[in-house]
Amino acid sequence: MRFPFLLISLCFVCFISNAQNRVYSGFVFDGTSKEAIPFATVAVYSNDVLIDGTTTNERGEFSIKLDKVVTRFEVSFIGYETKILQLQQIKKPKEIIFLLDASSSELDEIIVRAESTTSKLEIDRKVINLGADLQQTGATILEAFDQITEIQTDLGTGSLSLRGSGNVRLLINGKPSSLNPTELLEQLPASSVQRIEIITSPSAKNQANGLSGIINVILKRNISKGLNTAINTGAGTKRYNYGIDGNYNFSWMNFRLNASQAGRKMDSKQRISQQYENGDTRDFFAPHDFNGLVRKINTGFDFFIDDKNELSLEFDHTDDYHSFFNNTSYTNVTGREDFVYTRNSSHSHNTLNVNANYRTKFNKENHFLEVDYQYTKNNNVFPAMDFEEGVFLFNEERRNDNILNAFAIDYSSSVSDKILIEMGGSWNNRDLSSSLFTNLAGDLETDNIFRYKESLFGIYGLTNITLSKLTLQLGLRYEKLTSNSIDFSSNQTTDLKFSNLFPSLHVSFAFNPRNSINIGYSKRVSRPNFRNINPFQARNQYFEWIANPGLRPEFSNNLETNYQFKGNKLTASAAIFYRYRTDVIERLQEIDDDGVLLNFFDNIGEKHSYGVETSMSYKLLDFWNSQLSVNYYHTAINQDVFLTWNQLYSSNLIFKNSFKISKTLSADVSYRQNFKIQNAFDFIDPRNRLDVAVRLKLLENRLTMNMRIVDILDNNLMYRTGVTENVIQNEVWRFQSQTFGFLFNINYKLFQNKVKKRNRKDRDYRYGGTTD
């Protein structure tokens, strides 16, 4: 009897062991739209004890291997009711389907943006949902970037950088712009932003230019059910804005309209002292008076042809004008009396964007074809007139007329429940006409013309493989760029052709629902373009840009690791990176005998960059949330030209405290510390800023009033010391946008549909991602 008993017992143990050491997999979908829900939490319980868990990938898929006794699964995601599934309800362990229903308690919050800014780590990017951040009230997107530690901004010059490098690709809704980043970001209010994608190790799906990565700004697109309209207005220190935003959503079509106007004045001041190697000196005081006006209108149509076919059309027009008045006082100038140099200038540009996007879905999940076309026309005029001691010197007018055409096609298909294949192609074409008219006092008029044409063709393939908690993404991109230009004044021409392959590799591993880590590699390029070749660059009495048509492409190999922890009260993230660049295109500087800073680019050698980014957010009390972010970047240069410093570094800190005082009143106090910044030809002394913001909600959240005080201590001046081969230059800048300022903003919902019903789909077109 013993042997049969032992045999039966052994079989029973093996059966139990095998039953519990098994794989459970499936998908999580929206119960109404049947759309996949990425990054949903799948928790596994044994009775009331949490034993394991995972998160869904970008396709809403999950897979988990368990060797313990399981009693139930719980799936949750923000805005949805938690779904509980008992083990005995599961008939096919590898084909589990969770359908989540919208949370009735969250329906009102679908219309009102979340109070706090949140971040999410995806396999190849970090996504920052701005929320209703009080420190971004009444601000432009450029000023909103100043609140994000991963993005470094200089509000005086408008420059952007990621991880210590200014070679950044800026996109709006996945699209390039014919405007430079400063002009573009100063046009758009922060309130128009849905989220910001920081892509420091882009996959092969993205265009390969932008050495330090891509900043993709996704704007809000109102698709709420029925009729919804709102007005917003704001006023502050020498600034105002007002606009209307709304939509009407039928069952088969959604119409969107946004119109706004914003005016702004600034009176930033700059003091510069120059000491030449030969003993000569020059000092000047430069008040910069700025007056700007931006008018925008945006309209769009979303056609929901059927459950499988969607068409979106969008039209956007911007009229942006700003004038400058500089009355610079020169003193302590060797060899001459003090004098005043005056420049009256302005800048006007009109931009038209037209976009068409069509997507068709097939029967399988993540099986679709998407086609996108973008047309952009941008006209820029820069007139200027210069005087010295009231005597006319010259007047000039620079013009840039820019036309962009971008076409992309993307295809996605699931080969199996573990493998997703993506492929696509894109074609971008740019046609630029630049001219410079000059009329010198007592001399002949001159009119010079520069033409530039560029065509970029790219194809890519991407494979996503999901293995339980591990996700792999492998990609390869091919690009061919051709460009030609002619300077009619000198008959100088360029004819450039580049063909390159760009691999990418990304790995994501979810230890459990709270802990995840990503590793990414990508190869990037910076090719000579019209901004390097165009001889008619921006210039004034302080600086001048000089073209260099002989530049070679710069290549970069980027490697990074990102970790994120999400707890009930504590959220933390950390990233480390290494970047190796060859044939580096560096901005070199000289100061001429007239004190003008000359800027030009050249290939100088190699750069080795590394850095650390950390952030921690903790909910101290129910009404108090505190966040601390600290970053450090370092670059070593092996160069074959003169640089004042070849060890570059920068670091910053933001300490943010948000308070929910009551249901209607909230506040935010933010402290920012920029430590010493070391560049190749200058360094910037440490500086800090304290900002305070308050929000009051009335009339059941239909009326929102915001107040923000920027740099309440009024001490965020920029002290910069520049050192070139022959000059030491000390300067102090007081930017009004960075010093004491008052901002007051009101948002009022004119009409809000009260039908508490979710749209059948979150129609957030990403335009394939290949047209950038």
Phi, psi and omega in degrees: 000335183295317186297310176302320179298315179296321180296316179296319179297317180297317179298320180295317178297316179298321180296315179297316181297315181292325181294326184269340178264071185222169183257132174246130182214162180168204184225156174240124184235157168291128185295337181265307185274343185065020176278145179296144178249104179284151173064026171286150181269127176248109182254141182244131184238147166245105193058246180252015182254127176286119184252338180189178179178172179202182175233153177285152178276192184295343179263008181077016185260145176223158176205134183213136179256127186236141177235021179236167179292127183247137176244328180200162174242142175232127180243132182220154174199148183302130178092000182232154173288141177293133181256128180247131180229117179285153184300321183291346177276349183271116180266324180236098186301336181260008179223045181283132179240124175252125175250113183266137177261146179298140179284123181297331180285346182257353188299319178297327183284350176293331182271321179268125183295148178302147184292324188251152174279130181237159178232150181223133182265113174259174190296330182231016181195165172247125184254124180248113175271113190297331184063200179257056184299124184297328183286355178253006180296125177072005184267163171275171179296324178301317178289328177294324177301329181294345178266358183251117188293333181290341180249126178259129181235153169238102186293342178284315181261346180079013182283151178238150173208153174238127177052043174084004181237135179273001180277080186240141175262119180258128178234149172242117186054039178077011185240147173282169177231150176281347178275157173286158187304321182300310181298320182293313185287334177281346178279329191259134177283149179297332181294345180274357186268131173275311180200165177235128178256120177257110187246089183273345174226075187295148176281174181295347179292333182268151174302149192275353181277151187105087190296318183269358174129194186232137168249113182250116181264116178262118181275153179291143175229109185287117177232023180299150184296142176074208181263129179218126178220151179209148173245149176221146179212152181208156177213151180197199180294104178057038178205155176206162174200151173206154181187172178228142182221135181193174177203159171228120186249109171276181177288335185244352184206144176237130179248131181239144178213134176219130178223140184205160173219139180221135177237147183207141173234149176217149177227054179298151184232144182224131174241130183229137175234125183244133178236111182278157181297329181275004178100350178293153181226159175200128175237147172208151178245123187235099171280127182255105178266121185240138178220115185232151178217126181236125174243131182227145170220133182225132178220149181207157178231130174246116181257120179262083188301311172200191183293346185245347186231132181222142179228133179233132175237139183217140179230133183220129177230133180232130174244110187238124179226134172213144182243154180232140173228120181236117178246084190274128179262118178263128178225166177053038180268122181298127174087005179201163180286162175298149180207167179242128179248128185243134173230124171255120181215167178207171179213123176232135174218142177243129183233131176241126175241132176232129182227140174229131181224130180231133178228134173238133180257147176256186188291322183282152176295140180062026176247105184208165174230131182229135179236136184221139176226135180229131175238129179229130175236127185225125178243128183234137177229130182234082176276151179207150177222130185244142179225152171231121185052037178081357181265129182297132176256303180192164168228152182217161175216118175258141179229139173229118176246121191233129176235128178241135171235129181225128179233139180215148174224134182226140180228136180227138180208139176271113177291321177209185179287355180248341189235128176240130179250132174233142177208160180179179180211161180211155176220123177241137180227131180237135177231114185241133172238121183237140181219156178222115175257132181228136177231100180274145178299126177071019182223172180284153175284148177232146180221111184247148184230140177229131178241140181220133176230140183217139177226130180233121178247135181216145172227152182214159171222140185220135178238128176248124181239125180249122179233095182055246182273356185255133175235130178246142175225117180241134183216157176216133181233141174242133178228141174232119179245132173232138178213150175215151182213161175213132173260106187292339180286328182243356185059024176278132183235159171228149177215096188249141177219128179224134174229126185213155173253141183227104177276159174213149179215129178225138180231132178232134180226124178259106179298319179195181182302342185258335187240130177213154181221141178236144173232132183222145173226140175207153175251135185230169182216151170232110184261152173301134180227191186296333179289336176273332189262329184299119181284347184257069182272169177298142179202155172202199184283355182254324184211164178209139176259135182243131183284152175221096182285356184262017181291149174254158178296147175252137181243150181222136172249118186249130177230132183212158174227132180235137177233143178219137176237132178233110178248185180293320180245330185252132171232130183220151177213153178211146179218141171233148182213159173222136182225125179246121184239139179240154184051047187302130174269105186249145174278116178260156186224144171218156174242122185277184184293342178266007178082010181274131179279117180265126181243132176207156183255147177205155174283127189239343183145229185236156174226136173243116183238144174212164180186172181225136175234128181227148178208141179217129178237132183223132178273095184295315178220172181302330183255001189228120176238133184238139181225134178235128179231133180223134179229151175216135181227143180218140179224132174249133184246131169253100191242163176240019175229172181285126169230141179293318177228139177243009171243108186251146179202159175199157177202155179209164182217137173231126177242112190241133179232122181247138184233127173262089188291319177206185179295336184250344187237131177219159183215162180213134175234120184236135177242130179238132178236118171260118178279180184304135177249122180252118176251181185291329183234002180203167171223152181244129181293157177302148177208161183215167183206142176238121181244145179229138179219148180223142178229138176233128179249132182227170176054051179055045177070008177285331180245124179236127177241133183232143174227136181222134175243119183265132180052065186298334179270354175055049181227018184269056177280152178255118176255116183235138177241120179252140181227114173248188185295333186233358186218140167251127185236126176248132181220152176232126179243132172243105179267127179299326181292344181249348180255188190312123179211152181241130179231130179231128187226140178233135174232128182228127179277108179295313180213135181224122179297130185263000179291114185274076181221129182284150171297152182291348178201145172275097186273089182242087183293132177253003176057032173075335178081004184253358183269001183289000000 
